[in-house]
XYZ file of C-alpha atoms in Angstrom:
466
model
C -1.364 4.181 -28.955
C -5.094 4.766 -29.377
C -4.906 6.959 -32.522
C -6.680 5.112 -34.358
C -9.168 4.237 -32.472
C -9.942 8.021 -31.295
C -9.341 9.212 -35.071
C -13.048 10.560 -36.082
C -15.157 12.854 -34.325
C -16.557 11.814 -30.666
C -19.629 13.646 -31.318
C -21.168 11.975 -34.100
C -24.839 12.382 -35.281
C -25.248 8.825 -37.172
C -26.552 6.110 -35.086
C -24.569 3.476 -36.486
C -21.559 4.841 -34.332
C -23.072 4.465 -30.963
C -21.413 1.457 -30.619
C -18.248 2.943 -31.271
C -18.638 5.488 -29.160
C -19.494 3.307 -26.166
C -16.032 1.410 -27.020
C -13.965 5.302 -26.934
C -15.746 6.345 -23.984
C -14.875 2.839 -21.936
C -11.539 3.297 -23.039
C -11.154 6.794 -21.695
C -12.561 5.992 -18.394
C -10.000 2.976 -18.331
C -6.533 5.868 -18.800
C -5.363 5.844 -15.175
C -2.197 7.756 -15.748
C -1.301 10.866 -13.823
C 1.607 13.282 -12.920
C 3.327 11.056 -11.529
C 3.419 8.007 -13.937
C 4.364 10.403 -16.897
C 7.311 11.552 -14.949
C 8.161 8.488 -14.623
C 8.134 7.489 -18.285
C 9.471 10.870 -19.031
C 12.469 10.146 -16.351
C 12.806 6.346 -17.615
C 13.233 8.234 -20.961
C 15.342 10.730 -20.306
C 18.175 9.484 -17.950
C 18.952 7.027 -19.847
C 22.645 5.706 -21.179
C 23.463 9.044 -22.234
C 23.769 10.590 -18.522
C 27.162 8.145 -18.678
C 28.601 10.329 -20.967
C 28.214 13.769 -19.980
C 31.030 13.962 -17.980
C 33.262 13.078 -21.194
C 30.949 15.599 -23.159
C 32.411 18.386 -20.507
C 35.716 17.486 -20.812
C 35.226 18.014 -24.483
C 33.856 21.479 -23.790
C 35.092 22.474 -20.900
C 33.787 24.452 -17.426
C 31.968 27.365 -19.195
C 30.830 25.955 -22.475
C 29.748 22.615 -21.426
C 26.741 23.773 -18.959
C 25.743 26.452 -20.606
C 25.272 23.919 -23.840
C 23.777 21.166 -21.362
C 21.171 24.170 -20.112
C 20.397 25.548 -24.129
C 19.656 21.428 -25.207
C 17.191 21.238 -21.757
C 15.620 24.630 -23.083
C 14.911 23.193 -26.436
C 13.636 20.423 -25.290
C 11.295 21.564 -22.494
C 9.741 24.024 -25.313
C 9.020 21.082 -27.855
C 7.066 19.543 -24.783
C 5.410 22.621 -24.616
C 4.452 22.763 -28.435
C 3.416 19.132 -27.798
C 0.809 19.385 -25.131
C -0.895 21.838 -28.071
C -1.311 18.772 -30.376
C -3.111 16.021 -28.696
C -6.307 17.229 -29.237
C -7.161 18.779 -33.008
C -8.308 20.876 -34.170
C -8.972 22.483 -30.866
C -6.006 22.161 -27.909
C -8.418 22.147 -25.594
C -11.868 20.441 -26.662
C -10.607 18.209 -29.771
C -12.718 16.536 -30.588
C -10.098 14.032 -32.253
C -7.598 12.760 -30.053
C -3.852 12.097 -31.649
C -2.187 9.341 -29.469
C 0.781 9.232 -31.229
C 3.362 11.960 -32.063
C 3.027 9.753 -35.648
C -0.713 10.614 -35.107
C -0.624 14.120 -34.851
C 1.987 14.555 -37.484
C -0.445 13.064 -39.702
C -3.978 15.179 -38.367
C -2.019 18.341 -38.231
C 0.421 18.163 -41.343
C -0.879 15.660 -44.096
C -0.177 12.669 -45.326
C 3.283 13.312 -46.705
C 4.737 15.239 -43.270
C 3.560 11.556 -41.763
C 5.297 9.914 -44.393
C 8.650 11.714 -43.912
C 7.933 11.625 -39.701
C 7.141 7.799 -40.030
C 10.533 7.010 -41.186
C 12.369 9.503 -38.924
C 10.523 8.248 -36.219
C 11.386 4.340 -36.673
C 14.999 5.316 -37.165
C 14.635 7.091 -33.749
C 13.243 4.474 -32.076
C 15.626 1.282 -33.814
C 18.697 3.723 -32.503
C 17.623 3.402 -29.014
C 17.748 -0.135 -28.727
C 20.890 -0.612 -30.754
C 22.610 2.661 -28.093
C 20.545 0.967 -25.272
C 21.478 -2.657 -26.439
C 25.569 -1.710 -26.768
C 25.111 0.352 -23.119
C 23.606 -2.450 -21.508
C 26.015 -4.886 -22.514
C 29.224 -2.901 -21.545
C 27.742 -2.356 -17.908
C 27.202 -5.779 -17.630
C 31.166 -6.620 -18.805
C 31.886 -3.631 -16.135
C 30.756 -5.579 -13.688
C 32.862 -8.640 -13.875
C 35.838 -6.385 -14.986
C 35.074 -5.053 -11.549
C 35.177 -8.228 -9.789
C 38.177 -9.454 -11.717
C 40.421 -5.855 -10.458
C 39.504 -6.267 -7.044
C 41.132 -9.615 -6.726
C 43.654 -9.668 -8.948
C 44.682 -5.765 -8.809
C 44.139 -2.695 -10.572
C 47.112 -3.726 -13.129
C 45.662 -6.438 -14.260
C 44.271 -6.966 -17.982
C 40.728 -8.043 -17.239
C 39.776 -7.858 -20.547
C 36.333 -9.170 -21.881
C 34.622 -8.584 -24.870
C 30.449 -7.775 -25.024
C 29.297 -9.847 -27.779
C 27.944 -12.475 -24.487
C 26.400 -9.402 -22.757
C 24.451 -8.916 -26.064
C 23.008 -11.946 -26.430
C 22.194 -11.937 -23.140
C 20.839 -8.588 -23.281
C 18.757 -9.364 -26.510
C 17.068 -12.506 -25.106
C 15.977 -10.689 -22.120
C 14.411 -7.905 -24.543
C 12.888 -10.353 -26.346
C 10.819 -11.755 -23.285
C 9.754 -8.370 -22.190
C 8.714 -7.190 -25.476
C 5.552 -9.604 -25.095
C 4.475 -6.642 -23.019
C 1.117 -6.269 -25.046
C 1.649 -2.531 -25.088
C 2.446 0.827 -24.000
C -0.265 1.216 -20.805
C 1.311 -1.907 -19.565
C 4.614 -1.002 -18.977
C 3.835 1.526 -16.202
C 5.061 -0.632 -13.628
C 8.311 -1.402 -15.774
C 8.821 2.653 -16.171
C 8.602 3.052 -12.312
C 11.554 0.389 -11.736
C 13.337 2.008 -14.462
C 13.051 5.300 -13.140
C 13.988 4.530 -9.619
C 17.612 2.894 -11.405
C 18.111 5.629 -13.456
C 18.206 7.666 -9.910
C 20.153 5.444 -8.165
C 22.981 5.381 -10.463
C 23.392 8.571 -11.392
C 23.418 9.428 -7.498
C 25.952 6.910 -6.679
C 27.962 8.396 -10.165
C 27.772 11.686 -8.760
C 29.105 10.694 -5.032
C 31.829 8.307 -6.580
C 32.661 11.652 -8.297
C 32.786 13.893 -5.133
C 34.267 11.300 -3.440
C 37.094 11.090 -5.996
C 37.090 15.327 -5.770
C 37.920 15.187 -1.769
C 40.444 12.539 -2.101
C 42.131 14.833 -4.993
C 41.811 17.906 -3.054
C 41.000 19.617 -6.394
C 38.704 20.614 -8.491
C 40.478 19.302 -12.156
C 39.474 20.457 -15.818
C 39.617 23.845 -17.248
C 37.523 26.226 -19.253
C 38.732 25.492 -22.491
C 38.138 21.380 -22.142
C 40.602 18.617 -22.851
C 43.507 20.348 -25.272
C 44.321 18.769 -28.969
C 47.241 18.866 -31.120
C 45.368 20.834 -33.700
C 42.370 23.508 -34.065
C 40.941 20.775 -36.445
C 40.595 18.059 -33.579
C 39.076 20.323 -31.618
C 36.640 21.159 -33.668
C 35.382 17.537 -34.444
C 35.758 16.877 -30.609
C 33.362 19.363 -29.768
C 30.548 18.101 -32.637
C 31.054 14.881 -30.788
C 30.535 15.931 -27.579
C 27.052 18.155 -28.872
C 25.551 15.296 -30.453
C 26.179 12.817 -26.890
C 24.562 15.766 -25.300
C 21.721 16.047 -27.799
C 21.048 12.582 -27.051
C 20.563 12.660 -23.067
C 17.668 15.087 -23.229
C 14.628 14.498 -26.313
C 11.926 12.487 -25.016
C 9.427 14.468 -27.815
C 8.855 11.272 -29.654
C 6.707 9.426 -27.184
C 5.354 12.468 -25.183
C 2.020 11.728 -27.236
C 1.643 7.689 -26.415
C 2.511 9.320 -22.591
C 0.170 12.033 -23.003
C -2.998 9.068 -24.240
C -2.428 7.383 -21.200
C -3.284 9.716 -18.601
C -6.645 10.557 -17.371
C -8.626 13.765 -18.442
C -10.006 14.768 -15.536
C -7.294 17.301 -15.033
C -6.755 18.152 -18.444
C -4.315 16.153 -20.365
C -2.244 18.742 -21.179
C -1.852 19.850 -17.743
C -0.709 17.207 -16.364
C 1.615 16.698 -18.860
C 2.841 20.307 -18.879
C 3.841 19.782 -14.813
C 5.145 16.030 -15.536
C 7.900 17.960 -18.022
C 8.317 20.571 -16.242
C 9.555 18.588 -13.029
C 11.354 15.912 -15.899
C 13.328 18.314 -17.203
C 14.561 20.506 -14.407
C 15.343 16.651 -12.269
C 16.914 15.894 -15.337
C 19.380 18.844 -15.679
C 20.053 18.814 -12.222
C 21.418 14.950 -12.049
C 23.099 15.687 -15.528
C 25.347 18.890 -14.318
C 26.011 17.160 -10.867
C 26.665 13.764 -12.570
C 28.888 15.272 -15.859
C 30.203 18.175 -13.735
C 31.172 16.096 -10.848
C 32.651 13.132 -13.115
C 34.866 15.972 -15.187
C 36.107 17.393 -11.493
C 37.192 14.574 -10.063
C 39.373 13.203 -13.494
C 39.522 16.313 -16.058
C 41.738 15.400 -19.181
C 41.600 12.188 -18.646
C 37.546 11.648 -18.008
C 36.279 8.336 -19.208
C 33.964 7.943 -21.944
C 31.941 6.373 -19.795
C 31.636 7.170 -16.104
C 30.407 3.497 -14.444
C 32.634 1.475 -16.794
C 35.908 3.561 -18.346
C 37.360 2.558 -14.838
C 38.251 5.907 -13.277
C 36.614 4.270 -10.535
C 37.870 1.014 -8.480
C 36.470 0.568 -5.342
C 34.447 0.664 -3.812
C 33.915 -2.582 -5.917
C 30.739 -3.675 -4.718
C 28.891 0.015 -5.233
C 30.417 -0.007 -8.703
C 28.645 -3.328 -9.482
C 25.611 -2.090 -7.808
C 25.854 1.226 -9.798
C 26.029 -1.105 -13.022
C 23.106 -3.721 -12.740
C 21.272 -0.191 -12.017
C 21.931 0.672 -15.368
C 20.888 -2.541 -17.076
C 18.021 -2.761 -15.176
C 16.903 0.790 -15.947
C 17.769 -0.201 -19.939
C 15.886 -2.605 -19.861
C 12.426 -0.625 -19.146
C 13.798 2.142 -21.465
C 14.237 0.255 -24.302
C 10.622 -0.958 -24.015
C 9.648 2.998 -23.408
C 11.167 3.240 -26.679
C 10.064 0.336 -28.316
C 6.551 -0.279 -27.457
C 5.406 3.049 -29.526
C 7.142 1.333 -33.024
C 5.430 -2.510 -32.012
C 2.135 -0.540 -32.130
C 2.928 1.641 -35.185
C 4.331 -1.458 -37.119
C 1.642 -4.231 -35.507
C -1.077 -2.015 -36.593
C -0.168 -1.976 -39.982
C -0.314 -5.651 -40.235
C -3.221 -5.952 -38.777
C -4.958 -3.831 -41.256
C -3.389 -5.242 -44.361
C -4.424 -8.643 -43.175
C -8.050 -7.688 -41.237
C -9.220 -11.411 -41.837
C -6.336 -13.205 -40.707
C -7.465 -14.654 -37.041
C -3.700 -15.781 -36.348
C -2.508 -12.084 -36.520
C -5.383 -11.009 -34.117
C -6.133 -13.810 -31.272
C -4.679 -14.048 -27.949
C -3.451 -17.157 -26.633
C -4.091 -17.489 -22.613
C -1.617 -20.329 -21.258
C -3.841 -21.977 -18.699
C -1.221 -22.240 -16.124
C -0.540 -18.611 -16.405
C -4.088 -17.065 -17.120
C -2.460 -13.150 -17.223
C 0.397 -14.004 -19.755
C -1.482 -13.244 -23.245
C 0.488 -14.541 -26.056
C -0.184 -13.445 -29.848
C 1.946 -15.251 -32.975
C 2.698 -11.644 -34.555
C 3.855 -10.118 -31.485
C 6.117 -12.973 -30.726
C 7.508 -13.118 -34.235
C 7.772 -9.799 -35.097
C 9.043 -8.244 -31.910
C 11.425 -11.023 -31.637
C 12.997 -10.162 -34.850
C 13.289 -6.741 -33.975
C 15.140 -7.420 -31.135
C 17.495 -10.028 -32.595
C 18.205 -6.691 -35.249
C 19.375 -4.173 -32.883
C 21.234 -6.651 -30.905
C 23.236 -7.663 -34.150
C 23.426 -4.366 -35.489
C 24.665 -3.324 -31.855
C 27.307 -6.233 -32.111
C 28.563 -4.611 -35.494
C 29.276 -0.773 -33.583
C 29.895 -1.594 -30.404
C 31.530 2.034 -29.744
C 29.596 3.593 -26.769
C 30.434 7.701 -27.265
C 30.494 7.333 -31.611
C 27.210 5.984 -31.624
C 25.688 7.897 -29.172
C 26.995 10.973 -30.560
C 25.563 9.680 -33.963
C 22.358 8.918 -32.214
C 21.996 12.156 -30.775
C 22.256 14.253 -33.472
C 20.437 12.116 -36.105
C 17.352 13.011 -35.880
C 17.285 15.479 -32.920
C 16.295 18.159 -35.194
C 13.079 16.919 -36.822
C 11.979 15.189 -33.902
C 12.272 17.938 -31.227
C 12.530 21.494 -33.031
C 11.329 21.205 -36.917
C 7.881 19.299 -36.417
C 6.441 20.318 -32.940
C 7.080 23.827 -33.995
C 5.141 23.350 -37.499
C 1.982 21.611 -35.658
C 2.011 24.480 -32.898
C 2.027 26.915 -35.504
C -0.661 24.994 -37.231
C -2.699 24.520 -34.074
C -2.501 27.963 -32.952
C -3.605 29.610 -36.162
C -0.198 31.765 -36.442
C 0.241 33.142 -40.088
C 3.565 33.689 -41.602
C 5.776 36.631 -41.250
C 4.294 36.822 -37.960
C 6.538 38.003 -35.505
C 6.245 34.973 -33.577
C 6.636 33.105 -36.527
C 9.706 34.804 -37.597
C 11.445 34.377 -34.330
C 10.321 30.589 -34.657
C 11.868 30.439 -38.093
C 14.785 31.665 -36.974
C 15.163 29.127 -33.911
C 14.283 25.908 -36.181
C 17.134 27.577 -38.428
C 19.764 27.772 -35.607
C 18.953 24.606 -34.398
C 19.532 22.919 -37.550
C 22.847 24.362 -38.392
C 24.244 23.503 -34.575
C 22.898 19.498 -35.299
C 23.930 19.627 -38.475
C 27.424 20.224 -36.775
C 27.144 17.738 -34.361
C 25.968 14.943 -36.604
C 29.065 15.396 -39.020
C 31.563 15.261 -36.431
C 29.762 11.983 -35.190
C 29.747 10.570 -38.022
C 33.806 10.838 -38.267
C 34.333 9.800 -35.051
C 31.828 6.665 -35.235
C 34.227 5.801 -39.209
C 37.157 6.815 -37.288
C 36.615 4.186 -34.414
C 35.164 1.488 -37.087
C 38.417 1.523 -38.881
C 40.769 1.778 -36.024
């Protein structure tokens, strides 16, 4: 998201780049991001889908276990932001000169060519994930509602029983409109809705949950979690319930595109240092009250999915309401997440095929002058969406594939390459004791995901062939 474009030097001695440097410099002056739109992206990207199933996570885990794991993922991922804010500037944090407005970007300035080559893929299979977990989330919120409807007139005993391949499509056609989005620095607006949902429902999750405590007149669960018939189960429970935790936190893989849109006047890194500071703690906060009050109110028998496993009946209405909150906040995160791989992927094409004027024009509808149409964009991003919408029709298991999602590439993403660029950028040599102690945490790390995504994986088969 401006890589490219900011790649060389900005102060240049040949004269032939004046021109480009008039075109970098009228770009800068045009970022008009600040604290408070990258905590909204940030937020839009965080409290997503995986906030629904936290309280399930606990249940898993249990009263001691299950915030103090919440609190170590937050930690983790707070310090890659950290690391982060060191790499959007190289070689120098603080002066540049070249700007990397991409985490692909900086993977790429920092590490080499072949880090960016193994980052590239990880990164497209983080952000396809997303809009196959967002696509399959979406859809059963939107069933929730009319299983909703159809409870509170024909009784809580009755079947209402739907299926989500409808909410898919539906879903998927939506996505495909907004995708026309031209890019990243236009979906602001979209991340400020998004935001505000993500909010509402997982304050009207938590007080369904209180509410649901007080009419109980107990506090359920225990400190051990949900018990199994065998130490075996338990153990693949728990790996299950890491990696859906793992997946409600990382935002590391668009902090960068987030970073490149804000101005520089503070620093970027500043602001974006505050705007994860406040993300994260917000973040953890709405998770323990939403998981911890969800796992109170039902304990054993916690849904594996707050707003639509149905632990909740009435009030009907706020229950729908609750719902079309979370489509309507998947719907901007999806395009958080997707935006970042149209530019990566769009660029590409454009500079295999530099001559090709159909790939690079703009087509203004007259009767809409602000709706700028492009053939690749609409073919392209189309097809992407029609792929995680059928892929998401193939697994539509909400807790499997988020656990899968989680823990797939948590690792890389958020621990094993910020921590290699900040030791790059900060000139720290090996056997270091700061390096050491980094070492060690990208070792820990690992082995805990590694856990995780195994256990996923066996649930997600598991599900598939039951």
């Amino acid at each position: 998201m401006g890589g490219d474009d900011l790649r060389s030097p900005l102060l240049e001695t040949s004269f032939s780049d004046i021109d480009d440097q008039v075109t970098k410099l009228a770009y800068k002056n045009k970022k008009s991001g600040n604290v408070w739109t990258a905590l909204a992206h940030i937020i839009t990207a965080v409290i997503g889908s995986g906030v629904l199933s936290l309280a399930w996570s606990m249940s898993k885990l249990g009263w001691i276990a299950a915030p103090l794991t919440m609190m170590a993922f937050a930690s983790v991922t707070l310090t890659s932001a950290m690391f982060l804010t060191q790499c959007y500037k190289f070689p120098d944090p603080d002066y540049g000169p070249e700007i990397n407005g991409s985490y692909l970007d900086a993977v790429r300035t920092i590490l080499g060519k072949k880090s960016a080559w193994v980052c590239g893929i990880i990164v497209r299979i983080n952000f396809i994930k997303l809009g196959i977990v967002y696509t399959i989330t979406s859809s059963i919120s939107m069933r929730a509602i009319q299983r909703s409807n159809c409870y509170h007139n024909e009784g809580h005993k009755a079947s209402c029983k739907y299926g989500v391949t409808y909410y898919m499509l539906i879903f998927g056609i939506i996505q495909a409109l907004v995708s026309q989005i031209p890019d990243f620095r236009n979906t602001e607006w979209l991340s400020v809705i998004a935001a505000i949902m993500s909010f509402t429902y997982s304050i009207i999750g938590s007080a369904l949950g209180l509410a649901k405590v007080i009419e109980n007149g107990e506090i359920k669960g225990s400190i051990g979690g949900v018990p199994t018939s065998t130490p075996a189960k338990k153990v693949w429970v728990i790996s299950q319930a890491l990696g859906d935790i793992a997946f409600a936190f990382p935002f590391s893989v668009i902090f960068l595109e987030i970073q490149d849109t804000l101005r520089s006047n503070p620093p970027e890194k500043v602001t974006m240092k505050k705007a994860s500071i406040m993300a994260v703690c917000i973040s953890s906060f709405f998770y323990l009250c939403c998981g911890g009050l969800g796992y109170a109110a039902f304990g054993n028998s916690t849904p594996g999915n707050l707003l639509t496993g149905f632990g909740f009946y009435e009030p009907y209405w706020l229950i729908d309401f609750a719902n079309a909150c979370v489509v309507l906040h998947l719907v901007g995160g999806y395009q958080v997440f997707s935006q970042p791989l149209f530019a990566i992927t769009e660029r590409w094409i454009t500079e295999k095929f530099p001559n090709c004027r159909t790939l690079h024009e703009d087509y203004i509808p007259e009767p809409i002058p602000r709706l700028r149409l492009n053939l690749l964009r609409l073919c392209f991003r189309t097809s992407y969406v029609a792929f995680t919408t059928g892929f998401a029709m193939l697994f539509p298991y909400f807790n499997q594939v988020v656990g899968v999602a989680g823990a797939i590439n948590f690792w890389p993403v958020v621990v094993y390459f910020p921590v290699e660029m900040y030791l790059v950028q900060k000139n720290i040599r090996p056997w270091t004791k700061k390096s050491i102690i980094l070492r060690i945490y990208c070792f820990v790390t690992l082995l805990v995901i590694l856990y995780a995504f195994v256990g996923s994986i066996k649930g997600l088969i598991t599900a598939r062939l039951s």
